[in-house]
Short mmCIF file of C-alpha atoms and ligand atoms in Angstrom, two decimals:
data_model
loop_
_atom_site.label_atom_id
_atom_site.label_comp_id
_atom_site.label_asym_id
_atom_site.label_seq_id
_atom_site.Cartn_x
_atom_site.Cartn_y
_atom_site.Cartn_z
CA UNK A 28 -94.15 -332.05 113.37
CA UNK A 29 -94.10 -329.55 110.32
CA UNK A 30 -95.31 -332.43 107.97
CA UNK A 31 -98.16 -333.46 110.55
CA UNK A 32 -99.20 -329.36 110.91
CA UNK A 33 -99.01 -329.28 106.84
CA UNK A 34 -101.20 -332.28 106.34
CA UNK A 35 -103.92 -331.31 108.79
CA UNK A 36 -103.76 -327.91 107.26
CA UNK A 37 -104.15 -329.14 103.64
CA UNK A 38 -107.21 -331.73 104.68
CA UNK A 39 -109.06 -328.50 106.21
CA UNK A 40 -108.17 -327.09 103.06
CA UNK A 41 -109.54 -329.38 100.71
CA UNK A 42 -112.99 -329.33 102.32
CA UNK A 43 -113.16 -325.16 101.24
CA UNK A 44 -111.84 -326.05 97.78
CA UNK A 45 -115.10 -325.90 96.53
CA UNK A 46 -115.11 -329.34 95.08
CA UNK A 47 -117.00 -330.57 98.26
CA UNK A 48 -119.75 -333.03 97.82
CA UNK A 49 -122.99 -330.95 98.48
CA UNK A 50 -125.55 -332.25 101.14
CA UNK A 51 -128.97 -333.07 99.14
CA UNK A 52 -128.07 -332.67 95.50
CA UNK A 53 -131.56 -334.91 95.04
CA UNK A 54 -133.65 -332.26 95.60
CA UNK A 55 -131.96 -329.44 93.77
CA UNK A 56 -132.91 -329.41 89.79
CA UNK A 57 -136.72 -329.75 90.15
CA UNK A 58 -138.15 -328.07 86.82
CA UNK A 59 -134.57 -326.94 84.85
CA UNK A 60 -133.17 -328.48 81.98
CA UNK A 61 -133.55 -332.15 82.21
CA UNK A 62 -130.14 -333.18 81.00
CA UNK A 63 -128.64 -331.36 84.00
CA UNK A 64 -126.79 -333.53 86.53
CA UNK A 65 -128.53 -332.71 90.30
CA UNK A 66 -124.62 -331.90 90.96
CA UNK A 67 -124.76 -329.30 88.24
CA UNK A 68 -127.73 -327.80 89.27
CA UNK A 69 -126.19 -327.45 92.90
CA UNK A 70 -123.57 -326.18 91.84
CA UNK A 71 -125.21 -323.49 89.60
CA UNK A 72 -127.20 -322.19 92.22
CA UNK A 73 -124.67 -321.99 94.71
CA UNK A 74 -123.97 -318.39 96.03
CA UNK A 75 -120.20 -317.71 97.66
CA UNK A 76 -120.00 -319.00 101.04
CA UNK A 77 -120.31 -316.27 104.08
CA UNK A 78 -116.86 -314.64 104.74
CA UNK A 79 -114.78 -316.15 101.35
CA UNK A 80 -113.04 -312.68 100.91
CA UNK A 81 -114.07 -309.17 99.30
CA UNK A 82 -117.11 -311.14 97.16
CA UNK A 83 -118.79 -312.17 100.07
CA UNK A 84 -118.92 -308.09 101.62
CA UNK A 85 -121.68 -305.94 101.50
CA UNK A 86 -124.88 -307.83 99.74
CA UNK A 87 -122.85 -310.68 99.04
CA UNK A 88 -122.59 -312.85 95.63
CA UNK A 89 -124.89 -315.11 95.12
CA UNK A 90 -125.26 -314.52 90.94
CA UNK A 91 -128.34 -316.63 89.87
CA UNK A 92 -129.20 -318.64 92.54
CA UNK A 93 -132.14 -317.16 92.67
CA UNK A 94 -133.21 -317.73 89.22
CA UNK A 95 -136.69 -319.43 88.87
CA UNK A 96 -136.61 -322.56 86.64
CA UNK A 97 -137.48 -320.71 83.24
CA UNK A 98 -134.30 -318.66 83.94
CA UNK A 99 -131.93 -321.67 83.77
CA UNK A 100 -130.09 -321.86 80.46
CA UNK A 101 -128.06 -324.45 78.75
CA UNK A 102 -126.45 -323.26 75.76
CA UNK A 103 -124.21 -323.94 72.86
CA UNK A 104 -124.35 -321.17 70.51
CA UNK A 105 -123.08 -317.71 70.81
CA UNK A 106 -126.64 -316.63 69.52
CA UNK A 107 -128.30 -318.72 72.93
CA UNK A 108 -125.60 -317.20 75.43
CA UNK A 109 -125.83 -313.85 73.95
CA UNK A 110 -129.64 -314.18 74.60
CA UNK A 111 -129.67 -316.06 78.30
CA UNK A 112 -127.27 -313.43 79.59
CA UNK A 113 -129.62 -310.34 79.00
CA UNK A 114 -131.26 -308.54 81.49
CA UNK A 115 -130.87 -308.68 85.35
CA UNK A 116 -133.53 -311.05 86.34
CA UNK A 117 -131.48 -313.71 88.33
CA UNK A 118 -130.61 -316.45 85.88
CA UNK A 119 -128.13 -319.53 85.53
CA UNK A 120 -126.66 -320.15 82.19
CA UNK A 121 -124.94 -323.84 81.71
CA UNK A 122 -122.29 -323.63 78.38
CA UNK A 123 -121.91 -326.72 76.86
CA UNK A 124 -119.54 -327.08 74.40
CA UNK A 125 -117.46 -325.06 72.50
CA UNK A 126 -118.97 -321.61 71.57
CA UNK A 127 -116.48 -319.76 69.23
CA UNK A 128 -117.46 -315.64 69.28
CA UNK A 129 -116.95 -315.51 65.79
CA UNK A 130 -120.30 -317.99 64.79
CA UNK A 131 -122.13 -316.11 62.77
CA UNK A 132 -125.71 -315.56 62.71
CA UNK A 133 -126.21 -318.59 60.61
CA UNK A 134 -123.51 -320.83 62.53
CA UNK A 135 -120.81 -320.10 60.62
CA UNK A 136 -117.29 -318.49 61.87
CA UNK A 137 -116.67 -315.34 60.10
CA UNK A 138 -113.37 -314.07 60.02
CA UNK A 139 -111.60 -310.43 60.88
CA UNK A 140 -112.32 -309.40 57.34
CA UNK A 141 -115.81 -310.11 57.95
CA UNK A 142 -115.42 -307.57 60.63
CA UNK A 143 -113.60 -305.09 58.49
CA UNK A 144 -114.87 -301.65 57.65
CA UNK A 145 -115.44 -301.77 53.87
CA UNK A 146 -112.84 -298.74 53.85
CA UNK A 147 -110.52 -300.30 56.24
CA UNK A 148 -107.15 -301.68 54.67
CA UNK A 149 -104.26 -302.98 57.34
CA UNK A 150 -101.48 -302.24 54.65
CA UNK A 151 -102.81 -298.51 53.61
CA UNK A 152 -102.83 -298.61 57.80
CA UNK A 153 -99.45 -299.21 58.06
CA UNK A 154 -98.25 -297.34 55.18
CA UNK A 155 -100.31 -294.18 56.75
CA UNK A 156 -99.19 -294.42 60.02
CA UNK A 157 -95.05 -295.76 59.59
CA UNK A 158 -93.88 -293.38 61.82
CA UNK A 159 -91.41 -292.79 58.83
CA UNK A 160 -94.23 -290.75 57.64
CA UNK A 161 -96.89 -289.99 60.07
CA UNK A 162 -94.32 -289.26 62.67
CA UNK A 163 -94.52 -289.85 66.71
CA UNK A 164 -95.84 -286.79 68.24
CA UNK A 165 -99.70 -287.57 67.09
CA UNK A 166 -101.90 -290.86 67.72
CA UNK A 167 -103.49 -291.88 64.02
CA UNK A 168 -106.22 -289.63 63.17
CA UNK A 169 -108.42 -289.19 59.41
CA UNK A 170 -110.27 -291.30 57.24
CA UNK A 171 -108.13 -294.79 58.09
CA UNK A 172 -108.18 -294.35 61.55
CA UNK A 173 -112.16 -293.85 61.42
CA UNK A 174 -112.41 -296.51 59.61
CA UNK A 175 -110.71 -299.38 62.07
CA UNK A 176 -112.29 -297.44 64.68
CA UNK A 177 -115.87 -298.61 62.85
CA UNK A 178 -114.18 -302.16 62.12
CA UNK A 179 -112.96 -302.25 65.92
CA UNK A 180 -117.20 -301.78 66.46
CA UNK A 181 -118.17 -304.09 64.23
CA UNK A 182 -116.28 -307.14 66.06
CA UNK A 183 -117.54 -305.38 69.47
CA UNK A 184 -121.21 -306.41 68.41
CA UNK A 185 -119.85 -310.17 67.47
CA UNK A 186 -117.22 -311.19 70.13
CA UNK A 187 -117.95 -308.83 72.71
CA UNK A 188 -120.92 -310.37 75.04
CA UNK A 189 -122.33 -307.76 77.64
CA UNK A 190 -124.10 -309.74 80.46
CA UNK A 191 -126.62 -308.33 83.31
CA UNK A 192 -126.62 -308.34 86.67
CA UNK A 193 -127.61 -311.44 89.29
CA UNK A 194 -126.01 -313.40 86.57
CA UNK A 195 -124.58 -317.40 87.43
CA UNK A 196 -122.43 -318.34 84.09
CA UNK A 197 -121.28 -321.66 84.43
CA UNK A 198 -119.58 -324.48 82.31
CA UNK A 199 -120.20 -327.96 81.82
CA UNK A 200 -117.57 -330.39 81.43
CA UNK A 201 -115.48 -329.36 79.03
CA UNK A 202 -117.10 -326.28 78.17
CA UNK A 203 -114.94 -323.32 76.12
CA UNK A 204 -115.71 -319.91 75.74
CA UNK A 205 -113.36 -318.72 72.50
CA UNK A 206 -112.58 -315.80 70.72
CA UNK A 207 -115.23 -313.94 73.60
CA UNK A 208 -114.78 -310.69 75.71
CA UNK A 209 -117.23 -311.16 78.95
CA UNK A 210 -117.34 -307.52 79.60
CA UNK A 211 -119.55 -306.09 82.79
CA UNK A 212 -120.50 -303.04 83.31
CA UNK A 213 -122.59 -301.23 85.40
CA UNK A 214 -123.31 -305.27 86.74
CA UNK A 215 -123.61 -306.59 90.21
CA UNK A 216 -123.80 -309.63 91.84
CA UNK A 217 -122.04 -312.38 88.80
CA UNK A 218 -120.50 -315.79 89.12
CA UNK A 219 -118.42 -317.09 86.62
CA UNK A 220 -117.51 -320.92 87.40
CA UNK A 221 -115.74 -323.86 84.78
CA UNK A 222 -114.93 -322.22 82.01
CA UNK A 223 -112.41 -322.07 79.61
CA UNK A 224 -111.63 -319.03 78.41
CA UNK A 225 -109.80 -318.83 75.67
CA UNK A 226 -108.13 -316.36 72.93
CA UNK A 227 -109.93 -313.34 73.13
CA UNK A 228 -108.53 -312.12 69.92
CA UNK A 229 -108.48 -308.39 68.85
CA UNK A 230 -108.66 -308.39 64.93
CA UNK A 231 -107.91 -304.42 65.30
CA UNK A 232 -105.57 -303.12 67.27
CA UNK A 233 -104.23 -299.66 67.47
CA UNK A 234 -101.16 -297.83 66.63
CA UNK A 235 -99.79 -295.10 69.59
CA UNK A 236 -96.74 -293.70 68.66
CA UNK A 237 -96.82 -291.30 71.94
CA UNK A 238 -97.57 -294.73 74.07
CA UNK A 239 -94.04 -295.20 75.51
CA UNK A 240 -90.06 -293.69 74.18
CA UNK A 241 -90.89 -296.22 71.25
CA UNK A 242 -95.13 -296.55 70.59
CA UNK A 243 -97.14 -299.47 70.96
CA UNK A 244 -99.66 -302.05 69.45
CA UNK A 245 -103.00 -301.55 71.75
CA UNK A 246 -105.58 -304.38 71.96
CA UNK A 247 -108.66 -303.30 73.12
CA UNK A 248 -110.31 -306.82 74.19
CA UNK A 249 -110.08 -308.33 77.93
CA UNK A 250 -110.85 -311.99 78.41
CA UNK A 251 -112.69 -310.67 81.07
CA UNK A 252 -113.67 -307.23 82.29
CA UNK A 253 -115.46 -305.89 85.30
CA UNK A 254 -116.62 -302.44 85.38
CA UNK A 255 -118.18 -300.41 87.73
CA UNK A 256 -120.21 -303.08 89.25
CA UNK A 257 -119.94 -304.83 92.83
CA UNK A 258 -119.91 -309.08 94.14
CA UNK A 259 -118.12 -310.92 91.49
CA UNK A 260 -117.21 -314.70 92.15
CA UNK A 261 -114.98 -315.54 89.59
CA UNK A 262 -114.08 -319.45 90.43
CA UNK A 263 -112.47 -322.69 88.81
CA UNK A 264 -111.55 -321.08 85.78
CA UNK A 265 -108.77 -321.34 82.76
CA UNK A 266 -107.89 -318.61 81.03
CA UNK A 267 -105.32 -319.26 78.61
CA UNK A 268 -103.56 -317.48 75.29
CA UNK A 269 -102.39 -320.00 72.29
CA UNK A 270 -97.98 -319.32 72.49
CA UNK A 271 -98.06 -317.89 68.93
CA UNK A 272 -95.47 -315.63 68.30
CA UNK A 273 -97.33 -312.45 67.14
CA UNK A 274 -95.31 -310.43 64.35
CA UNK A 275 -94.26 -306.67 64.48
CA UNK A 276 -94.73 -303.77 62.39
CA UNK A 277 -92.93 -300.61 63.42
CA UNK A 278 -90.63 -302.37 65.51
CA UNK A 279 -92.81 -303.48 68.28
CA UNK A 280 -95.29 -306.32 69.02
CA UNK A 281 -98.17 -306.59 67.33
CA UNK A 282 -100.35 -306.62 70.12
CA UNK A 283 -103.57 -308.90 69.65
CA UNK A 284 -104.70 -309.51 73.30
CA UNK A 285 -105.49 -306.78 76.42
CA UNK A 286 -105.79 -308.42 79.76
CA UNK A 287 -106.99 -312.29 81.14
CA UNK A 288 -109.23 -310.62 84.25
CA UNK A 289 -109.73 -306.66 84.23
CA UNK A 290 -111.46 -304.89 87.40
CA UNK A 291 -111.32 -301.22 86.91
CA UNK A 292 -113.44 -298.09 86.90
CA UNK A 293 -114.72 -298.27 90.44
CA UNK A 294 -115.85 -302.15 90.32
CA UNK A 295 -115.38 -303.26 93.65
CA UNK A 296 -115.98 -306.39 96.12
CA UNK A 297 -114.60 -309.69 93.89
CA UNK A 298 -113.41 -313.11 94.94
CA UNK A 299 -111.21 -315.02 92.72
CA UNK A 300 -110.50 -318.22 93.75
CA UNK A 301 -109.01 -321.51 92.26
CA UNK A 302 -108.64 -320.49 88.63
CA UNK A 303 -105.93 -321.17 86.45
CA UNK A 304 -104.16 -318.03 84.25
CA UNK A 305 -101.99 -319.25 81.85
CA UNK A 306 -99.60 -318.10 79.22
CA UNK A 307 -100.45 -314.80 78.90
CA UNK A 308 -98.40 -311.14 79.11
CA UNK A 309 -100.96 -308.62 81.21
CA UNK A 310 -103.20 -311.32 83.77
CA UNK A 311 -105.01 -309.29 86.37
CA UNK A 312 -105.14 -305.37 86.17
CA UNK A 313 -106.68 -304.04 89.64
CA UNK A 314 -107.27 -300.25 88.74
CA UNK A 315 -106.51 -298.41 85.39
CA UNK A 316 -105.42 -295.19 86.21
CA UNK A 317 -103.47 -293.54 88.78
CA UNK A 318 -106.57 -290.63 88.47
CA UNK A 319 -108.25 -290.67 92.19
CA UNK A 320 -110.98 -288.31 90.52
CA UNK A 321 -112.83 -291.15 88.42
CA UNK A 322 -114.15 -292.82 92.11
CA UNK A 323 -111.49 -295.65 92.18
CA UNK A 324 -110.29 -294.82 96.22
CA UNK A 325 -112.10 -297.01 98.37
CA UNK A 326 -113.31 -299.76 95.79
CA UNK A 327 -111.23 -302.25 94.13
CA UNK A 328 -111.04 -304.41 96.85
CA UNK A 329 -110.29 -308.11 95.60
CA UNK A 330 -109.27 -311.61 97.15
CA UNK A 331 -107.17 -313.54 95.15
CA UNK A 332 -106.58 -316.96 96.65
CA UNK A 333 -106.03 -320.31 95.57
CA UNK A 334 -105.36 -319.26 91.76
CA UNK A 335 -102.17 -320.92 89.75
CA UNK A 336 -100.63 -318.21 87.73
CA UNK A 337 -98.61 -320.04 84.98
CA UNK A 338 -95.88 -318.64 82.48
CA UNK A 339 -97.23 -314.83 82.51
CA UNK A 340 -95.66 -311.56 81.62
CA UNK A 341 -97.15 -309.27 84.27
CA UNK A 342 -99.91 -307.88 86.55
CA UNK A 343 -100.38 -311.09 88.91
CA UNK A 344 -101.93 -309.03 90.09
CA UNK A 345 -101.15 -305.07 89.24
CA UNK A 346 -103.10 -302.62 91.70
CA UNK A 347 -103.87 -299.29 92.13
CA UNK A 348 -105.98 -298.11 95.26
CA UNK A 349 -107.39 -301.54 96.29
CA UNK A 350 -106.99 -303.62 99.37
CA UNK A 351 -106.41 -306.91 97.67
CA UNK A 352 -105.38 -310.18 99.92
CA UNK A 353 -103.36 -312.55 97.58
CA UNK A 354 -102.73 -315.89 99.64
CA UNK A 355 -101.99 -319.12 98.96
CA UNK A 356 -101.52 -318.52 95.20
CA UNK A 357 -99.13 -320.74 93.27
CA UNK A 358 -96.67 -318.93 90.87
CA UNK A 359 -94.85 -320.57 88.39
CA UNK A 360 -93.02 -318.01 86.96
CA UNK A 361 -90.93 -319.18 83.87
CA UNK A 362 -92.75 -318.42 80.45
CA UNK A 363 -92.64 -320.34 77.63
CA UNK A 364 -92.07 -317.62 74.27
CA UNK A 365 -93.81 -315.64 72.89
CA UNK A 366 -94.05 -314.62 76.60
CA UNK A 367 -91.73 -312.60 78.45
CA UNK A 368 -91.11 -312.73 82.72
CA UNK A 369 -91.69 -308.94 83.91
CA UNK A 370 -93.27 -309.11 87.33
CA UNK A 371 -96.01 -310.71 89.54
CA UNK A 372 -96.99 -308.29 92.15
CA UNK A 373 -97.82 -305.00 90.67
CA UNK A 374 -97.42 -301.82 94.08
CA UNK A 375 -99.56 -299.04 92.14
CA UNK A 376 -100.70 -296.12 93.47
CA UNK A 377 -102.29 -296.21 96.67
CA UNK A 378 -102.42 -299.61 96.61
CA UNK A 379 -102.85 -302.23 99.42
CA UNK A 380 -101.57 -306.12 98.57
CA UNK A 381 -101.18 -307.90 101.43
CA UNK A 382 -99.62 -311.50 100.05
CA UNK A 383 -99.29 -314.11 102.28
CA UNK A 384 -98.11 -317.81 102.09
CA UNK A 385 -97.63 -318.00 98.57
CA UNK A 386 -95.22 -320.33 96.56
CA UNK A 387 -92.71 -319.23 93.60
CA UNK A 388 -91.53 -321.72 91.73
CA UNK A 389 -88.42 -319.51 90.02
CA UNK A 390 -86.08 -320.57 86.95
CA UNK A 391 -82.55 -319.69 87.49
CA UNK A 392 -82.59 -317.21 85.15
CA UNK A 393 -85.73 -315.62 87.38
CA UNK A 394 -84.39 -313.28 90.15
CA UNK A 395 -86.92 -313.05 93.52
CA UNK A 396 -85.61 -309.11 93.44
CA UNK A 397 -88.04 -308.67 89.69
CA UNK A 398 -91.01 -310.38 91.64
CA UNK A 399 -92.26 -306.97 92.73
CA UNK A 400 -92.85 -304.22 90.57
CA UNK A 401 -93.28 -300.67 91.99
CA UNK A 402 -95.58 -298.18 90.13
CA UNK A 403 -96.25 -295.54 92.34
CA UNK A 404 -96.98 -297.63 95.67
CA UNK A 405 -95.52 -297.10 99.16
CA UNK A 406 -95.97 -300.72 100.64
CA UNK A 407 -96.92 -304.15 100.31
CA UNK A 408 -97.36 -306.63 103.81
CA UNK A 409 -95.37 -309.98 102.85
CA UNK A 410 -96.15 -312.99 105.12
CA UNK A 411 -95.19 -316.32 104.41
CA UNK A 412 -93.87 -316.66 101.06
CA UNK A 413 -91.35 -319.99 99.87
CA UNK A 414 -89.72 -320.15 96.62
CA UNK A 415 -88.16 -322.87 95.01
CA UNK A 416 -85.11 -321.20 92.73
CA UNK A 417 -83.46 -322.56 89.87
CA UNK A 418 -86.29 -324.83 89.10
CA UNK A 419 -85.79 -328.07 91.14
CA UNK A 420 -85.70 -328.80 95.22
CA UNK A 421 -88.23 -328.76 97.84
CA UNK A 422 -88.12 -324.37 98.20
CA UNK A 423 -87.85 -322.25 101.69
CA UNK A 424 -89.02 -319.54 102.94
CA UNK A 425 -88.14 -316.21 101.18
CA UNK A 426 -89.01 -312.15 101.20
CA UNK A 427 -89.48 -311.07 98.00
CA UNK A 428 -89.82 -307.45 99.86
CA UNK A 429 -86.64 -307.81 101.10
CA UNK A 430 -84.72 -309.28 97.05
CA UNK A 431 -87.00 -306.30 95.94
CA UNK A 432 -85.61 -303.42 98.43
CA UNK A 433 -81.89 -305.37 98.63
CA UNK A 434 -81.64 -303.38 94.66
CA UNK A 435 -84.49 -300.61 94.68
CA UNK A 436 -84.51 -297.05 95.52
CA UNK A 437 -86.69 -296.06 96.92
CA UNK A 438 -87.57 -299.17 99.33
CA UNK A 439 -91.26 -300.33 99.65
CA UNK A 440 -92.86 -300.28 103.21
CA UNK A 441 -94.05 -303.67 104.60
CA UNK A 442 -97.06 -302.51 106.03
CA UNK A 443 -99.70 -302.01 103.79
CA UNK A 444 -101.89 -300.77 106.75
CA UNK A 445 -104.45 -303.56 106.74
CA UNK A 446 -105.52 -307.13 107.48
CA UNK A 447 -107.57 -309.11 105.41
CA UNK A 448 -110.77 -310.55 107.63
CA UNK A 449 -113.22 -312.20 105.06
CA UNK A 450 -111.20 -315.52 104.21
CA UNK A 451 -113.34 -319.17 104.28
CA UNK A 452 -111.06 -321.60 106.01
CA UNK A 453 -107.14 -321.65 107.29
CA UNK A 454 -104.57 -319.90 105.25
CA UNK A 455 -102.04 -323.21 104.35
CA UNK A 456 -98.28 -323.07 105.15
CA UNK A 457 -96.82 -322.01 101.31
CA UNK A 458 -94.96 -325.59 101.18
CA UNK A 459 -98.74 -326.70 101.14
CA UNK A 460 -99.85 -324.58 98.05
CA UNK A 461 -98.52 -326.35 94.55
CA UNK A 462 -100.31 -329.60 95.71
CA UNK A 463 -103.71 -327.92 96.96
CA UNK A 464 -103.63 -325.49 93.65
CA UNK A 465 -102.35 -328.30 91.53
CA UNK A 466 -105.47 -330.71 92.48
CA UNK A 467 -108.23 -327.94 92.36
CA UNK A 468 -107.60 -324.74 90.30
CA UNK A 469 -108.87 -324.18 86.98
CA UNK A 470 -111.92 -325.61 85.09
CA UNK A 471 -113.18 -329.45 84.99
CA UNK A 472 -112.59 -330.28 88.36
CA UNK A 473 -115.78 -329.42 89.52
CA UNK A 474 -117.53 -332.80 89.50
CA UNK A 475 -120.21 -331.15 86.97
CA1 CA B 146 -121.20 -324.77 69.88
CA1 CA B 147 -108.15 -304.08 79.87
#
């Protein structure tokens, strides 16, 4: 009876997985780019479906479906994306390829020192700032500091790519976005479907000796950002980090990466679904400071569903004044080095996760009680969630509330005083969720 309920539940599933055959592909693709598949077309001009969470409120996300056919793209360079994603006239951009943020404007990859400030020098840098001599009560100020500052700039204008509103960026088999920040801000209504994301790699970081009892290395780069805009679809994904172990200066990590998918400073109404985050320390960072005065209460809302979070430090998500519906996500939580397990669920302030019927898979050295993190929050609603511990069997049904309040003080609530209404399609029984995720999350299995 359970296994007959599960099955019908994951068929219904698969048909809102997204990788549903369309109806009349045919008659799509009239006028673009002539080596696009009618299935890619279709799929570049689809909008998110009525009622497939937060995305899908207010005006809805429907990117660049409405782009006429001299606003459909296919590109391979960084100089050809950079130029298809300006403006906000509704456009569809196809990557194919590789394109490497570093290509230079004749083609070829420069480097970090490319990037660097003529007066920039990492070893003066560290030799300035060892807090052996500069000390820990002041963040790195003069002439050195200015000048990664101005270095930090200079590899804004190469790897950093600032896209426009009613915006469809999608990959073709295959397709890689490396060494890129997507950052949007002050954009509404973007999809970003297929694409691997990879290594967005900050050649400057920055010393804080008053971050934390001991300082930190602070990247500046996201893999992606959103920023004060509304109706993201971010779907069928990758976003992965190379497991390099970074070095350290001053003790602590050098810290060359920021987060995989950053929605702060008031962005609001986003659907994630079926991507793949992988091997990574900070993934999804829902609100970035605890500040109600910088317009954050009341936005932030984000569905997370369908998305396999693999081998990551923290913030799966971490949220701060958002109602954000995380089900059927697939966790598997032990990292591969240089990665470290801190937590999945992040309770910030005023925040609003209600999680149901998702599946842990848990190492044995991985307790359920380190799961959820509290940061200022008062509750989180838990419905539904199995675990399989100590890496092998079949899993049951846990509370990662209860592992979490079992050892805390103070407890969490379990209400998080709302219930999610925009979701596409039944929520699947957690036992369900590693073979639905496995088959359909991340990028290439669109049939584009
Ligand atoms: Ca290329
Ligand atoms: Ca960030």
């Amino acid at each position: 009876m359970q296994n007959r309920k599960l099955i019908a539940a994951l068929a219904a599933a698969l048909v809102t997985a997204g990788a549903g055959i369309p109806g009349s592909p045919a008659e799509a693709g009239a006028g673009e780019p002539s080596q696009l598949s009618p299935l890619a077309t279709w799929y570049g001009r689809q909008a998110l479906p009525a009622g497939d969470g937060w995305g899908s409120a207010g005006a809805g996300t429907t990117g660049g479906a409405a782009a006429s056919p001299d606003q459909v793209y296919v590109v391979t360079s960084r100089a050809e994306l950079t130029d298809a994603l300006r403006g906000d006239a509704p456009k569809i951009v196809f990557v194919q390829g590789t394109i490497d943020g570093f290509e230079g404007p004749a083609g070829a990859l420069l480097g970090c020192d490319d990037l660097a400030d003529p007066a920039y020098d990492f070893d003066d840098y560290l030799a300035t700032f060892d807090p052996e001599v500069w000390g820990r009560e002041t963040e790195p100020a003069g002439p050195l500091e200015d000048a990664r500052v101005r270095s930090m700039r200079n590899q804004e204008a190469q790897t950093v790519l600032k896209p426009g509103s009613n915006t469809t960026l999608i990959g073709l088999r295959g397709a890689t976005l490396l060494h890129t920040t997507l950052l949007f801000n002050e954009a509404d209504n973007v999809i970003i479907r297929n694409l691997t994301i990879r290594d967005a790699f900050d050649c400057f970081p920055q010393w804080d000796p008053t971050d934390g009892d001991l300082g930190n290395w602070n990247s500046n780069w996201d893999y992606v950002s959103v920023r004060r805009g509304t109706n993201f679809w971010i779907d069928h994904n990758t976003f992965v980090t190379p497991n390099v172990e970074p070095p350290s200066f001053f003790g602590r990590k050098f810290e060359t990466y920021d987060g995989l998918l950053d929605i702060t400073h008031t962005a609001d109404l986003v659907t994630i679904s079926h991507n793949v985050f992988r091997d990574h320390d900070k993934a999804v960072l829902i609100g970035s400071t605890d500040n109600p005065g910088g317009g954050d209460p009341g936005r932030l809302n984000v569905t997370l569903r369908h998305n396999l979070f693999d081998g990551l430090g923290q913030r799966a998500p971490r949220v701060r004044f958002g109602q954000v519906d995380v089900y059927n996500n697939y966790y598997r939580i032990p990292v591969a080095a240089p990665f470290e397990y801190g937590y999945s669920w992040g309770v910030g302030v005023e925040s609003a996760i209600y999680a149901e019927n998702n599946y842990f898979s848990l190492s044995a050295d991985d307790d359920p009680a380190t799961v959820i993190a509290d940061w200022g929050g008062t509750a989180i609603t838990e419905r539904g969630t199995w675990a399989r511990t100590g890496g092998s069997g079949f899993g049951r049904p846990v509370s990662l509330l209860d592992a979490y309040n079992a050892v805390s003080d103070p407890a969490l609530g379990d209400d998080a005083g709302w219930t999610p209404q925009l979701r596409r399609g039944p929520v699947l029984p957690a036992p369900g969720v590693p073979v639905l995720v496995g088959l359909f999350a991340g990028a290439d299995r669109l049939p584009i």
